[in-house]
Tab-separated table of C-alpha atoms and ligand atoms in Angstrom:
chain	number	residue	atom	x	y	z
A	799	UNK	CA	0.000	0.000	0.000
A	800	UNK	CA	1.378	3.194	-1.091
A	801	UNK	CA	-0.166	6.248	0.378
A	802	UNK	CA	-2.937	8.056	1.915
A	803	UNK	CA	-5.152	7.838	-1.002
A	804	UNK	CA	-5.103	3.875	-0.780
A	805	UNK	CA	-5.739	3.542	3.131
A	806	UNK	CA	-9.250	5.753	2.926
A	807	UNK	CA	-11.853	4.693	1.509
A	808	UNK	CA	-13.673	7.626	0.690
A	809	UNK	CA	-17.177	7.831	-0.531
A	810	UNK	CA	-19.035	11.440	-1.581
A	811	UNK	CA	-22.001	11.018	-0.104
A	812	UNK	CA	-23.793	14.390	-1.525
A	813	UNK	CA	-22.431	17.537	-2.653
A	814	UNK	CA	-19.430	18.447	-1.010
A	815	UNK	CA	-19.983	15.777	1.770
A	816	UNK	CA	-17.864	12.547	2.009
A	817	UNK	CA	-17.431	9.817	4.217
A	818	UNK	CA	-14.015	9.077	4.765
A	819	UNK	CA	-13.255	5.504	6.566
A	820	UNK	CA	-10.200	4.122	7.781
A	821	UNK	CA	-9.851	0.116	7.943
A	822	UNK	CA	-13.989	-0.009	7.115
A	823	UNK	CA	-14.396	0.128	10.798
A	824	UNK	CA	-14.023	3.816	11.357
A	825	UNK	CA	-16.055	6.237	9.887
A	826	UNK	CA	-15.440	10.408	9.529
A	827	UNK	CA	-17.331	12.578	7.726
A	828	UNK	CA	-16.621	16.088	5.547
A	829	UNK	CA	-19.296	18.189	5.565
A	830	UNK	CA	-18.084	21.920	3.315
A	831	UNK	CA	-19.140	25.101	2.262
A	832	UNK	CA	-18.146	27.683	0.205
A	833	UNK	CA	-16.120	29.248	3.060
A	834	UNK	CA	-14.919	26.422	5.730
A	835	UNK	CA	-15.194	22.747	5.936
A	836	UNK	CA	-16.263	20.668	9.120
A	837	UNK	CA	-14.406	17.828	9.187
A	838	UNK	CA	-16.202	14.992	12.188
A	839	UNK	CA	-14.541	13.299	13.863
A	840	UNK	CA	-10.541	11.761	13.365
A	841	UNK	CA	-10.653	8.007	13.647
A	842	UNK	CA	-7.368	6.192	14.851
A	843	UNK	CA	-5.033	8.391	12.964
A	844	UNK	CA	-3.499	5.340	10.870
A	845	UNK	CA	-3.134	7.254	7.974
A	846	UNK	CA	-2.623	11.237	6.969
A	847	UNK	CA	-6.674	12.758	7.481
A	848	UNK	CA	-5.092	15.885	7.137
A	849	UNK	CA	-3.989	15.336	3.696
A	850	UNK	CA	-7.056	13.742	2.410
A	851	UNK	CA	-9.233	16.532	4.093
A	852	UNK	CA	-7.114	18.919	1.791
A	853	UNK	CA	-7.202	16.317	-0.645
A	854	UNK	CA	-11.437	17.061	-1.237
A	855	UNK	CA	-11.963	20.106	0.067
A	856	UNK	CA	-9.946	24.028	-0.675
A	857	UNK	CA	-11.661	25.740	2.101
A	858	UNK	CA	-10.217	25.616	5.861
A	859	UNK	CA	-10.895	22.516	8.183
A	860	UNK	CA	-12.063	22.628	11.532
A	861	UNK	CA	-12.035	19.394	13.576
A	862	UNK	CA	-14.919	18.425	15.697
A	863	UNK	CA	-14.655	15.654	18.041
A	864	UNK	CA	-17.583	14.222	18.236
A	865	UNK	CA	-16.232	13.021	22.217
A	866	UNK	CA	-12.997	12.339	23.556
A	867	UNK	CA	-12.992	7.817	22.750
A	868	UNK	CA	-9.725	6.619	21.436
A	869	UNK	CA	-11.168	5.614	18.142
A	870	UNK	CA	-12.499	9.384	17.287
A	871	UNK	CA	-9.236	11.054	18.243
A	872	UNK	CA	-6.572	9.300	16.506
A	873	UNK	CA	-5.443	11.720	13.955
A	874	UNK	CA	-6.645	14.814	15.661
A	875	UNK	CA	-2.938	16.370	16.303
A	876	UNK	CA	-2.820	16.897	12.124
A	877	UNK	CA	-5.260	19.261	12.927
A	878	UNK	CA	-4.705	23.051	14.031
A	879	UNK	CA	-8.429	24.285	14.861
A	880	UNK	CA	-9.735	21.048	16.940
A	881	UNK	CA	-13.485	21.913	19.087
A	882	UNK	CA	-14.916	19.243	21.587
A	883	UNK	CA	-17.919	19.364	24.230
A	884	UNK	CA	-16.842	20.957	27.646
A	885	UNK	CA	-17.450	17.354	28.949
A	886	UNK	CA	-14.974	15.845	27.134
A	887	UNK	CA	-12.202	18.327	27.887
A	888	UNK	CA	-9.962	18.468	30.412
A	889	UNK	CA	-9.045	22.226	32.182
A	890	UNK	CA	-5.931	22.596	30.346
A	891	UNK	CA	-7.287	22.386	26.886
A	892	UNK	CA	-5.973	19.223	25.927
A	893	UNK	CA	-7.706	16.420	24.859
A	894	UNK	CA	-6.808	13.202	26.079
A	895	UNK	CA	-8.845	9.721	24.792
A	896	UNK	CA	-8.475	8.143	28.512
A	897	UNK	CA	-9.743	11.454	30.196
A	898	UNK	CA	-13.774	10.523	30.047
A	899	UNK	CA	-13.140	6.309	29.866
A	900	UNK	CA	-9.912	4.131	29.826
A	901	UNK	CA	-10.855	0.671	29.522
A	902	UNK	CA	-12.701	-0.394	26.307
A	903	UNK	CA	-14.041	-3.333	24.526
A	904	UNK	CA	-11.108	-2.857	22.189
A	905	UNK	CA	-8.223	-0.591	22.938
A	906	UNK	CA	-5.701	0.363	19.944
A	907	UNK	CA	-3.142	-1.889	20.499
A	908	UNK	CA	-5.878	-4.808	20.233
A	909	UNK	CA	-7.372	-3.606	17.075
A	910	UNK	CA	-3.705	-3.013	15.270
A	911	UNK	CA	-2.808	-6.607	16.011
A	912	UNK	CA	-6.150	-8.223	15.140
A	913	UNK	CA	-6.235	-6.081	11.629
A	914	UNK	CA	-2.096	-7.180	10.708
A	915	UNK	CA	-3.482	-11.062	11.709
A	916	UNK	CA	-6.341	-10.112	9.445
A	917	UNK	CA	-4.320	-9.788	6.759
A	918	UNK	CA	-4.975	-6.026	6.765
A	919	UNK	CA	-1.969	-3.965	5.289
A	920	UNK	CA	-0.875	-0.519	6.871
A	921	UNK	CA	0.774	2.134	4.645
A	922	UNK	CA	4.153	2.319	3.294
A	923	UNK	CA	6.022	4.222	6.807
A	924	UNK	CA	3.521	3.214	8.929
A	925	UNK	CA	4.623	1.596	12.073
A	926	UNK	CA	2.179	0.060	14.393
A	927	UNK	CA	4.401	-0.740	17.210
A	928	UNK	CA	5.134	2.771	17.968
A	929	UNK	CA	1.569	4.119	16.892
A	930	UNK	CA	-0.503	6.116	19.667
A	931	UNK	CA	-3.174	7.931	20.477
A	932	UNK	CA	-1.263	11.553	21.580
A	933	UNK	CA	-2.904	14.203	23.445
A	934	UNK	CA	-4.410	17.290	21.479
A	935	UNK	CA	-3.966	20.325	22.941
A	936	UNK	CA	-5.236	23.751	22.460
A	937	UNK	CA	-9.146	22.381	21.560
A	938	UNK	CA	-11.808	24.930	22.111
A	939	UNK	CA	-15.025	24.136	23.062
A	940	UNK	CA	-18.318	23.735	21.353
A	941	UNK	CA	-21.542	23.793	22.316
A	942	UNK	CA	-25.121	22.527	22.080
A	943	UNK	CA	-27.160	24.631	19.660
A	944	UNK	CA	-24.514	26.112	18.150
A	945	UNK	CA	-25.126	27.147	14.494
A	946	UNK	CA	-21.787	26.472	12.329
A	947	UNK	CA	-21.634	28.472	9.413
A	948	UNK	CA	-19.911	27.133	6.381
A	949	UNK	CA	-21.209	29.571	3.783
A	950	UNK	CA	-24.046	28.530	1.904
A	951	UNK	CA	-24.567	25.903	4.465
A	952	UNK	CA	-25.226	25.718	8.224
A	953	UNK	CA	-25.020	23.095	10.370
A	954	UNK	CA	-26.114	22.380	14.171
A	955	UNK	CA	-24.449	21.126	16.906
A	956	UNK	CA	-26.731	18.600	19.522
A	957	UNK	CA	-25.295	17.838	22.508
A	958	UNK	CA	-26.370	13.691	22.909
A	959	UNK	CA	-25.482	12.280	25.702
A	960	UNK	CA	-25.473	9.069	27.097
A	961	UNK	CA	-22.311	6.941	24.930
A	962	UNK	CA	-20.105	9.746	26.381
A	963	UNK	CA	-20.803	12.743	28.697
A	964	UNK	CA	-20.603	15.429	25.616
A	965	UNK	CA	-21.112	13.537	23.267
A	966	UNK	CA	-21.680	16.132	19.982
A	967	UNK	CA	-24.065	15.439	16.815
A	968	UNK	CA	-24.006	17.338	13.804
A	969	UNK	CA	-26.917	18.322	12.159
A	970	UNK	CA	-27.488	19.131	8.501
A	971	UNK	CA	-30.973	20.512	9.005
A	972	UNK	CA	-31.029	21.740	4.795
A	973	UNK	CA	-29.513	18.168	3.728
A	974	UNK	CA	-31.968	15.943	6.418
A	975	UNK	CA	-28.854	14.447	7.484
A	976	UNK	CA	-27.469	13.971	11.482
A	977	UNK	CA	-24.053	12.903	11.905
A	978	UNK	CA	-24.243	10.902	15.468
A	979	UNK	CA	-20.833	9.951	16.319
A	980	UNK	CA	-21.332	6.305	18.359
A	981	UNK	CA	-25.340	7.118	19.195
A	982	UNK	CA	-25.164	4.071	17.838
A	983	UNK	CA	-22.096	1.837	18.412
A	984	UNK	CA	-21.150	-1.440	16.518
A	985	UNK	CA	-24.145	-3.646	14.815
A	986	UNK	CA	-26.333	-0.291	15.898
A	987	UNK	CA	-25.957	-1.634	19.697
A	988	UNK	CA	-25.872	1.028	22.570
A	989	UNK	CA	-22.794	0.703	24.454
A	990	UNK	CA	-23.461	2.616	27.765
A	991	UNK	CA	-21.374	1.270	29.656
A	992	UNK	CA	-17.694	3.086	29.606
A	993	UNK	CA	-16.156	5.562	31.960
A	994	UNK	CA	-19.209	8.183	32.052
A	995	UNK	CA	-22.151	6.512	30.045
A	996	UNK	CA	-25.125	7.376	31.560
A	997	UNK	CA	-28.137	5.375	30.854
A	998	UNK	CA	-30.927	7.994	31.962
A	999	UNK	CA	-29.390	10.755	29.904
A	1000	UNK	CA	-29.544	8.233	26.676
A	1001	UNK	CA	-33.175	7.834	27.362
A	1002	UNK	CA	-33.420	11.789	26.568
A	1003	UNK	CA	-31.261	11.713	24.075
A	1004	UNK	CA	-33.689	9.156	21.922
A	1005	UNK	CA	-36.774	11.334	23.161
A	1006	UNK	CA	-34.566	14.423	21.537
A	1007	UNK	CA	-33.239	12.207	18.504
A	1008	UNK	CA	-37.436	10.869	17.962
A	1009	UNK	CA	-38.275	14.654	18.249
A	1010	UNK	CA	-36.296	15.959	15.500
A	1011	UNK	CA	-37.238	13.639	13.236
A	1012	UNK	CA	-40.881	13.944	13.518
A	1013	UNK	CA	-39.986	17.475	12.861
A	1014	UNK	CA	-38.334	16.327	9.879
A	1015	UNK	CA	-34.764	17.501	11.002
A	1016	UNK	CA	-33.267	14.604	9.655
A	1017	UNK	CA	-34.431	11.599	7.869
A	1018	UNK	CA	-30.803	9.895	7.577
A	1019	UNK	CA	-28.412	8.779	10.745
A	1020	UNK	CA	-24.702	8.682	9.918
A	1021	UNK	CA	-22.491	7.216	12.645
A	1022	UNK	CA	-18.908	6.018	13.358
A	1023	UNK	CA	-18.734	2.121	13.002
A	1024	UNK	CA	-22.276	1.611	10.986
A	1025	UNK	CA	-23.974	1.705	7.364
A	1026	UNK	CA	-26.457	5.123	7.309
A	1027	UNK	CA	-30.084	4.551	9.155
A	1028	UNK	CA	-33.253	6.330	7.619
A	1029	UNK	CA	-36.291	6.171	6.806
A	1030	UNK	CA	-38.467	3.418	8.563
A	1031	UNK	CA	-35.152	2.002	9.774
A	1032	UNK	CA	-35.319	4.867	12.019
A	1033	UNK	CA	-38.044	3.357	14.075
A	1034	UNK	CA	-34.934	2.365	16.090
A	1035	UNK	CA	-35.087	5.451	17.943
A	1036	UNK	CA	-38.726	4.654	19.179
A	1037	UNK	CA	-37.652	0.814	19.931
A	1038	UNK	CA	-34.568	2.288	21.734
A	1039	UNK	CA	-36.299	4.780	23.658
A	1040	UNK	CA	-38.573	2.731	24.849
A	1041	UNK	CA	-36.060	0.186	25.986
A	1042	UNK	CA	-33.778	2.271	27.673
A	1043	UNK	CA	-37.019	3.825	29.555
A	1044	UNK	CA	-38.262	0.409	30.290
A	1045	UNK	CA	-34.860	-0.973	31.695
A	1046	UNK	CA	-34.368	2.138	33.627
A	1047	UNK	CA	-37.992	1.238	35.259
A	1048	UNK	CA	-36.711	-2.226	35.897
A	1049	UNK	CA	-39.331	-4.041	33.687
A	1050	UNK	CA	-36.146	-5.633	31.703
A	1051	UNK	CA	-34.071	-8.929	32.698
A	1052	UNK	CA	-30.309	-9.219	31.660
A	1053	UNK	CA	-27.330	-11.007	31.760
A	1054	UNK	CA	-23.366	-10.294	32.421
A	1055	UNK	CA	-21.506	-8.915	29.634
A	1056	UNK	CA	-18.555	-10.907	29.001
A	1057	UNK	CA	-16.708	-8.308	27.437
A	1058	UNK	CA	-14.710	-5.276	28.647
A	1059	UNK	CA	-15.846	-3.213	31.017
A	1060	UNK	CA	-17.658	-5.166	32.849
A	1061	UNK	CA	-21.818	-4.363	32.441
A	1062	UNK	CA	-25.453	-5.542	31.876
A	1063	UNK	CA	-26.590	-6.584	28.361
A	1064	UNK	CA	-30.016	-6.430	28.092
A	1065	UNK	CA	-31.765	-6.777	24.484
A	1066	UNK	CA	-33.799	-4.398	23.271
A	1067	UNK	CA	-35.755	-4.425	19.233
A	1068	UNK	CA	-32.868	-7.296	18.574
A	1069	UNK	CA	-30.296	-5.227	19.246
A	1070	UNK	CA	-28.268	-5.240	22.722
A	1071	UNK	CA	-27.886	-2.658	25.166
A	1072	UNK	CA	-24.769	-2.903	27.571
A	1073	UNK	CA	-24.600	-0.932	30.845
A	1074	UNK	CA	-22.864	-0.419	33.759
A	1075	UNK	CA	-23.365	-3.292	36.298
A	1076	UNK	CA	-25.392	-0.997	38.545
A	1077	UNK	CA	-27.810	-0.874	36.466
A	1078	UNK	CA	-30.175	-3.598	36.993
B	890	ZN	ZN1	-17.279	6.066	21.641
């Protein structure tokens, strides 16, 4: 593999908006304007984001971090104008991805050796044994209902709760598009259970989410690790609100999760919910 442009896979999802993925797994997105570009979220930092940013876009990035989770923060150093929730940053301005949660179902040095035994290839230069996730400094913050504008296009900024403290959506009110972040995490479960998930917030996060879209907001759900949800797919966010209200009511059996951290899985609409153990 030669060089940036082999490691992406990057797919233009609309006018001047792309998905950018690293390994599959990881998913960014490029949202621009005539004036500035808002570039969400950094992945693991495997290859040069930077570069392929520039690559699509001639206006000036800015970097939002959907939260602070090692797989949404990788490459964020390539970037000089990097903007977070308040929740997710520390006092000194520096983002850190083991400042909100450190212990993960997969942690980088996991996920590097299981995609080399894969058979995955990294880029020419790239060397996973000294690859990290490094601190970001100098982020500023960002804000719920905060109108970004790109020229020609503004976008809004929901602060959804519930994955992470501050965790940040992006909404695309003109397009019907909402880029979530993990909202949804792997196979569309809900993974509540790391350093500062929060179970009860979630719940008004889906009530928000539900909301927006019977406004017509949005009619499409972009996040990190999935394929796009709309339409009647999004139904999810009624099945999911419901859940989450009915196992905070206790109405809901589960079982041990078996992965890392430790938690509750309880399944909701055939998907699985996993929160902390005090949860029950
Ligand atoms: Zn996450």
């Amino acid at each position: 593999m030669n060089d940036t442009d082999d490691w992406f896979d990057v797919r233009e999802l609309s006018d001047r908006t792309w998905r950018v993925s690293e390994a599959t797994y990881f998913n960014d997105y490029l949202v621009a304007g005539e004036d500035r570009a808002l570039l969400v979220d950094a992945s693991v930092g495997v290859g040069d984001l930077r570069a392929m940013a520039d690559e699509l876009v001639d206006v000036p990035v800015t970097l939002l971090l959907t939260h602070s989770h090692w797989d949404h923060v990788g490459g964020a150093t390539q970037f000089d104008d990097v903007r977070i929730h308040e929740a997710e940053l520390p006092p000194n301005g520096t983002v850190r991805w083991d400042y909100v949660a450190d212990t993960f179902h997969v942690h980088l040095d996991e996920w590097l050796d299981a995609f080399r035994e894969g058979g995955g290839q990294f880029p020419d230069g790239f060397d996973p044994t000294s690859h990290e996730i490094r601190p970001v400094p100098d982020v500023s913050v960002a804000a719920d209902g905060e109108t970004v504008d790109l020229g020609g296009r503004k976008l809004e900024l929901l602060h959804l709760p519930g994955h992470s403290p501050g965790q940040l959506g992006v909404l695309d009110r003109e397009r019907g598009d909402l880029y979530g972040g993990d909202v949804l995490h792997l196979r569309r479960d809900l993974y509540a259970h790391f350093g500062g998930g929060d179970l009860g917030a979630y719940a008004d996060t889906f009530a928000r989410l539900r909301a927006l879209r019977d406004e017509g907001a949005f009619d499409t759900l972009y996040t990190a690790h999935n394929r796009p949800v709309s339409g009647e797919d999004l139904s999810l966010l009624d099945d999911y609100h419901a859940g989450l209200r009915a196992i905070l009511a206790g109405e809901l059996s589960s079982r041990p999760n078996d992965g890392r951290p430790p938690g509750r899985v309880y399944d909701v609409a055939g998907h699985e919910v996993v929160t902390r153990p005090d949860v029950e």
